């Protein structure tokens, strides 16, 4: 009896502690300055729940705060997910794992990550700001999609999933709420990696997580791999074209979902789409489509991607000569900040060249192509190009040939500005490169400053001149 009473008291104490902590955190974000607020200013709260807050913010430094003419509309805007470390729904290990995954993912259809700030009670994930709505909101407000619209979206999701699975990442919560789209459905991003994890090729995960209506049978059975994401995509695809779910749910947890594929209503769905969804909703993972297999299905329409090989972009890769470390990193940050609308042509070229929808370009195959079909490129080809794979941000960097716009450059400038004083010093830059695990010596930076006749600190105007001069060389 004593043990049980003690256990109950412990549980009651923990619950009281969590409620107090939750209130303390809410008070902290409502009224007090935090380390995060040294760098960012909140414009609006997008969403709030027991796990944390999602906000729209702008990046500010000391000069911005002092300038009365500086409008918030002129400042770079981001989305920030703030997660409470000690929420009953959060795990510190999971949050650190989410950060590590967001840092390495590099795909046009996956959320772009910029910054990470850890404080005593919370962790802040700074990502690109996505205008528009999630797919659930879109279908609820505007109605179900026709099959052509749905095929275009599902194709993009599959490309993102195939990239993640190829790089040993399982999402575990694919659903319309975690797919952001623009109003015209042209732009799409897979978001929310809170339940994601790394997984080895033959590894089986035994932790049951996800959203019940989208949960694969093997997840309920606690023995699953990456194909659970494909089951979820099957449910999502059915929802897009019907506005309903393929299965009924008697209770609000995973055991209450009837996952009988024979009970699905197929009225108004084409034979090709029916075959596609059935391939995703196979109860046995061994019989279910992989992302790569699903991408080759007849139902998907690839007409929105170019059919011919983009020669110019291919040549830019094979003729590429690496720049100094400082400019390489700056360009990679720069292309991450550019709006998707400005990257449309290059994104299409990337998808045309990528290797089997795996999210990278195979350089060896490009060399063979140019040697066979474009003999004029043979002499210009850089024989010292040692990389065999080119990922999306690297591809953009290799093809970035124009002067950078001020807002994108300002984001990069502020990410480099560690002390947030509105100036870049050698210490700021050295700190940044150390934080991302890239070697850049003080002497190398000093050379860049000296070549441009600059002192040991530069303002934004001087930084802009440096970068545009380096790009044009």
Short mmCIF file of N, CA, C and O in Angstrom, two decimals, residues 221-285:
data_model
loop_
_atom_site.label_atom_id
_atom_site.label_comp_id
_atom_site.label_asym_id
_atom_site.label_seq_id
_atom_site.Cartn_x
_atom_site.Cartn_y
_atom_site.Cartn_z
N UNK A 221 1.45 -2.57 -34.54
CA UNK A 221 2.08 -3.81 -34.05
C UNK A 221 3.48 -3.57 -33.48
O UNK A 221 4.12 -4.50 -32.98
N UNK A 222 3.98 -2.33 -33.58
CA UNK A 222 5.28 -1.93 -33.03
C UNK A 222 6.46 -2.67 -33.65
O UNK A 222 7.39 -3.08 -32.96
N UNK A 223 6.43 -2.80 -34.98
CA UNK A 223 7.56 -3.40 -35.68
C UNK A 223 7.51 -2.92 -37.13
O UNK A 223 6.83 -3.51 -37.96
N UNK A 224 8.25 -1.83 -37.43
CA UNK A 224 8.08 -1.19 -38.73
C UNK A 224 9.34 -0.51 -39.22
O UNK A 224 10.30 -0.31 -38.47
N UNK A 225 9.32 -0.17 -40.54
CA UNK A 225 10.40 0.54 -41.19
C UNK A 225 9.87 1.74 -41.96
O UNK A 225 8.77 2.23 -41.70
N UNK A 226 10.62 2.18 -42.98
CA UNK A 226 10.27 3.42 -43.68
C UNK A 226 8.96 3.32 -44.46
O UNK A 226 8.34 4.35 -44.75
N UNK A 227 8.51 2.11 -44.78
CA UNK A 227 7.30 1.99 -45.58
C UNK A 227 6.03 2.41 -44.84
O UNK A 227 4.97 2.53 -45.45
N UNK A 228 6.13 2.64 -43.54
CA UNK A 228 4.96 3.17 -42.82
C UNK A 228 4.58 4.55 -43.36
O UNK A 228 3.41 4.93 -43.35
N UNK A 229 5.57 5.31 -43.87
CA UNK A 229 5.30 6.62 -44.47
C UNK A 229 4.47 6.49 -45.74
O UNK A 229 3.68 7.37 -46.08
N UNK A 230 4.66 5.37 -46.47
CA UNK A 230 3.91 5.16 -47.72
C UNK A 230 2.46 4.82 -47.43
O UNK A 230 1.56 5.24 -48.17
N UNK A 231 2.20 4.07 -46.37
CA UNK A 231 0.81 3.81 -45.95
C UNK A 231 0.13 5.15 -45.64
O UNK A 231 -0.99 5.41 -46.11
N UNK A 232 0.80 5.98 -44.87
CA UNK A 232 0.23 7.30 -44.51
C UNK A 232 -0.07 8.11 -45.76
O UNK A 232 -1.08 8.80 -45.84
N UNK A 233 0.83 8.02 -46.75
CA UNK A 233 0.61 8.75 -48.00
C UNK A 233 -0.61 8.21 -48.75
O UNK A 233 -1.32 8.97 -49.40
N UNK A 234 -0.86 6.91 -48.65
CA UNK A 234 -2.06 6.34 -49.27
C UNK A 234 -3.32 6.92 -48.68
O UNK A 234 -4.27 7.27 -49.40
N UNK A 235 -3.36 7.05 -47.36
CA UNK A 235 -4.52 7.66 -46.68
C UNK A 235 -4.65 9.12 -47.10
O UNK A 235 -5.74 9.61 -47.39
N UNK A 236 -3.51 9.82 -47.14
CA UNK A 236 -3.51 11.23 -47.55
C UNK A 236 -4.02 11.41 -48.98
O UNK A 236 -4.82 12.32 -49.25
N UNK A 237 -3.57 10.55 -49.89
CA UNK A 237 -4.00 10.65 -51.30
C UNK A 237 -5.51 10.48 -51.43
O UNK A 237 -6.18 11.23 -52.15
N UNK A 238 -6.05 9.49 -50.71
CA UNK A 238 -7.50 9.26 -50.72
C UNK A 238 -8.24 10.50 -50.21
O UNK A 238 -9.25 10.92 -50.78
N UNK A 239 -7.70 11.11 -49.15
CA UNK A 239 -8.33 12.30 -48.58
C UNK A 239 -8.34 13.46 -49.59
O UNK A 239 -9.33 14.19 -49.69
N UNK A 240 -7.25 13.62 -50.33
CA UNK A 240 -7.17 14.74 -51.28
C UNK A 240 -8.25 14.68 -52.35
O UNK A 240 -8.81 15.71 -52.74
N UNK A 241 -8.56 13.48 -52.85
CA UNK A 241 -9.49 13.36 -53.99
C UNK A 241 -10.93 13.10 -53.57
O UNK A 241 -11.84 13.18 -54.39
N UNK A 242 -11.15 12.80 -52.28
CA UNK A 242 -12.53 12.54 -51.83
C UNK A 242 -12.98 13.48 -50.71
O UNK A 242 -14.18 13.69 -50.52
N UNK A 243 -12.01 14.05 -49.98
CA UNK A 243 -12.36 14.87 -48.81
C UNK A 243 -12.71 14.02 -47.60
O UNK A 243 -13.08 14.54 -46.55
N UNK A 244 -12.61 12.70 -47.74
CA UNK A 244 -12.92 11.76 -46.65
C UNK A 244 -11.72 10.86 -46.38
O UNK A 244 -10.70 10.91 -47.08
N UNK A 245 -11.86 9.99 -45.38
CA UNK A 245 -10.81 9.05 -45.04
C UNK A 245 -11.19 7.66 -45.54
O UNK A 245 -12.37 7.30 -45.55
N UNK A 246 -10.22 6.84 -45.92
CA UNK A 246 -10.55 5.50 -46.44
C UNK A 246 -11.04 4.54 -45.37
O UNK A 246 -11.71 3.56 -45.66
N UNK A 247 -10.69 4.84 -44.10
CA UNK A 247 -11.05 3.94 -43.02
C UNK A 247 -11.91 4.66 -41.99
O UNK A 247 -11.81 5.88 -41.82
N UNK A 248 -12.73 3.90 -41.29
CA UNK A 248 -13.55 4.46 -40.21
C UNK A 248 -12.78 4.37 -38.91
O UNK A 248 -11.88 3.53 -38.75
N UNK A 249 -13.14 5.23 -37.97
CA UNK A 249 -12.44 5.28 -36.68
C UNK A 249 -13.49 5.31 -35.58
O UNK A 249 -14.25 6.27 -35.46
N UNK A 250 -13.53 4.25 -34.77
CA UNK A 250 -14.53 4.17 -33.71
C UNK A 250 -14.07 4.82 -32.41
O UNK A 250 -14.86 5.20 -31.58
N UNK A 251 -12.75 4.93 -32.24
CA UNK A 251 -12.19 5.56 -31.05
C UNK A 251 -11.02 6.44 -31.45
O UNK A 251 -10.46 6.28 -32.53
N UNK A 252 -10.63 7.35 -30.57
CA UNK A 252 -9.58 8.31 -30.91
C UNK A 252 -8.18 7.78 -30.61
O UNK A 252 -7.33 8.48 -30.13
N UNK A 253 -7.96 6.50 -30.89
CA UNK A 253 -6.59 5.98 -30.80
C UNK A 253 -6.42 4.89 -31.84
O UNK A 253 -7.38 4.48 -32.51
N UNK A 254 -5.19 4.38 -31.98
CA UNK A 254 -4.84 3.55 -33.12
C UNK A 254 -5.64 2.26 -33.22
O UNK A 254 -5.95 1.79 -34.31
N UNK A 255 -6.03 1.65 -32.05
CA UNK A 255 -6.77 0.39 -32.12
C UNK A 255 -8.20 0.59 -32.63
O UNK A 255 -8.86 -0.36 -33.03
N UNK A 256 -8.68 1.84 -32.61
CA UNK A 256 -10.05 2.11 -33.03
C UNK A 256 -10.22 2.30 -34.53
O UNK A 256 -11.33 2.51 -35.01
N UNK A 257 -9.12 2.21 -35.30
CA UNK A 257 -9.20 2.42 -36.75
C UNK A 257 -9.39 1.08 -37.46
O UNK A 257 -8.64 0.13 -37.24
N UNK A 258 -10.42 1.03 -38.31
CA UNK A 258 -10.66 -0.17 -39.11
C UNK A 258 -9.82 -0.08 -40.38
O UNK A 258 -10.13 0.69 -41.29
N UNK A 259 -8.75 -0.87 -40.47
CA UNK A 259 -7.82 -0.79 -41.61
C UNK A 259 -8.09 -1.86 -42.65
O UNK A 259 -7.18 -2.38 -43.28
N UNK A 260 -9.36 -2.20 -42.86
CA UNK A 260 -9.73 -3.21 -43.84
C UNK A 260 -9.80 -2.56 -45.23
O UNK A 260 -10.69 -1.76 -45.51
N UNK A 261 -8.86 -2.92 -46.11
CA UNK A 261 -8.79 -2.30 -47.43
C UNK A 261 -10.01 -2.64 -48.29
O UNK A 261 -10.39 -1.89 -49.18
N UNK A 262 -10.67 -3.77 -48.00
CA UNK A 262 -11.85 -4.18 -48.78
C UNK A 262 -13.07 -3.34 -48.46
O UNK A 262 -14.06 -3.38 -49.20
N UNK A 263 -13.01 -2.59 -47.37
CA UNK A 263 -14.16 -1.77 -46.99
C UNK A 263 -14.10 -0.36 -47.57
O UNK A 263 -15.02 0.45 -47.39
N UNK A 264 -13.03 -0.03 -48.31
CA UNK A 264 -12.86 1.32 -48.86
C UNK A 264 -13.87 1.57 -49.98
O UNK A 264 -14.10 0.71 -50.83
N UNK A 265 -14.46 2.76 -49.99
CA UNK A 265 -15.40 3.17 -51.04
C UNK A 265 -14.60 3.82 -52.17
O UNK A 265 -13.90 4.81 -51.95
N UNK A 266 -14.73 3.29 -53.40
CA UNK A 266 -13.93 3.76 -54.53
C UNK A 266 -14.73 4.59 -55.53
O UNK A 266 -14.25 4.90 -56.61
N UNK A 267 -15.93 4.98 -55.16
CA UNK A 267 -16.80 5.71 -56.09
C UNK A 267 -16.15 7.03 -56.53
O UNK A 267 -15.65 7.80 -55.71
N UNK A 268 -16.15 7.28 -57.85
CA UNK A 268 -15.62 8.52 -58.38
C UNK A 268 -14.11 8.54 -58.52
O UNK A 268 -13.52 9.58 -58.84
N UNK A 269 -13.45 7.41 -58.30
CA UNK A 269 -11.99 7.32 -58.38
C UNK A 269 -11.61 6.49 -59.60
O UNK A 269 -12.17 5.42 -59.84
N UNK A 270 -10.67 6.99 -60.40
CA UNK A 270 -10.26 6.29 -61.62
C UNK A 270 -9.58 4.96 -61.29
O UNK A 270 -9.08 4.76 -60.17
N UNK A 271 -9.53 4.08 -62.26
CA UNK A 271 -8.89 2.76 -62.07
C UNK A 271 -7.40 2.91 -61.75
O UNK A 271 -6.87 2.19 -60.89
N UNK A 272 -6.73 3.85 -62.42
CA UNK A 272 -5.30 4.06 -62.16
C UNK A 272 -5.05 4.54 -60.74
O UNK A 272 -4.13 4.07 -60.05
N UNK A 273 -5.89 5.47 -60.29
CA UNK A 273 -5.72 5.98 -58.93
C UNK A 273 -6.05 4.90 -57.90
O UNK A 273 -5.36 4.77 -56.88
N UNK A 274 -7.08 4.13 -58.16
CA UNK A 274 -7.43 3.03 -57.26
C UNK A 274 -6.25 2.06 -57.11
O UNK A 274 -5.90 1.65 -56.00
N UNK A 275 -5.62 1.72 -58.23
CA UNK A 275 -4.48 0.82 -58.21
C UNK A 275 -3.31 1.45 -57.45
O UNK A 275 -2.60 0.76 -56.70
N UNK A 276 -3.12 2.75 -57.63
CA UNK A 276 -2.04 3.48 -56.94
C UNK A 276 -2.26 3.45 -55.42
O UNK A 276 -1.34 3.11 -54.66
N UNK A 277 -3.47 3.79 -54.97
CA UNK A 277 -3.76 3.82 -53.54
C UNK A 277 -3.66 2.43 -52.94
O UNK A 277 -3.11 2.24 -51.84
N UNK A 278 -4.17 1.42 -53.66
CA UNK A 278 -4.08 0.04 -53.16
C UNK A 278 -2.63 -0.39 -52.99
O UNK A 278 -2.29 -1.13 -52.06
N UNK A 279 -1.77 0.08 -53.90
CA UNK A 279 -0.35 -0.25 -53.78
C UNK A 279 0.30 0.36 -52.54
O UNK A 279 1.25 -0.20 -51.99
N UNK A 280 -0.24 1.51 -52.10
CA UNK A 280 0.27 2.16 -50.89
C UNK A 280 -0.34 1.60 -49.62
O UNK A 280 0.27 1.67 -48.54
N UNK A 281 -1.55 1.06 -49.73
CA UNK A 281 -2.27 0.57 -48.55
C UNK A 281 -2.22 -0.95 -48.42
O UNK A 281 -3.13 -1.56 -47.86
N UNK A 282 -1.18 -1.55 -48.95
CA UNK A 282 -1.00 -2.99 -48.75
C UNK A 282 -0.68 -3.25 -47.27
O UNK A 282 0.26 -2.66 -46.73
N UNK A 283 -1.44 -4.11 -46.60
CA UNK A 283 -1.20 -4.36 -45.17
C UNK A 283 0.21 -4.88 -44.88
O UNK A 283 0.80 -4.54 -43.86
N UNK A 284 0.75 -5.71 -45.78
CA UNK A 284 2.11 -6.22 -45.58
C UNK A 284 3.13 -5.27 -46.21
O UNK A 284 3.08 -5.03 -47.43
N UNK A 285 4.05 -4.74 -45.43
CA UNK A 285 5.05 -3.80 -45.97
C UNK A 285 5.83 -4.37 -47.15
O UNK A 285 6.21 -3.63 -48.06
#
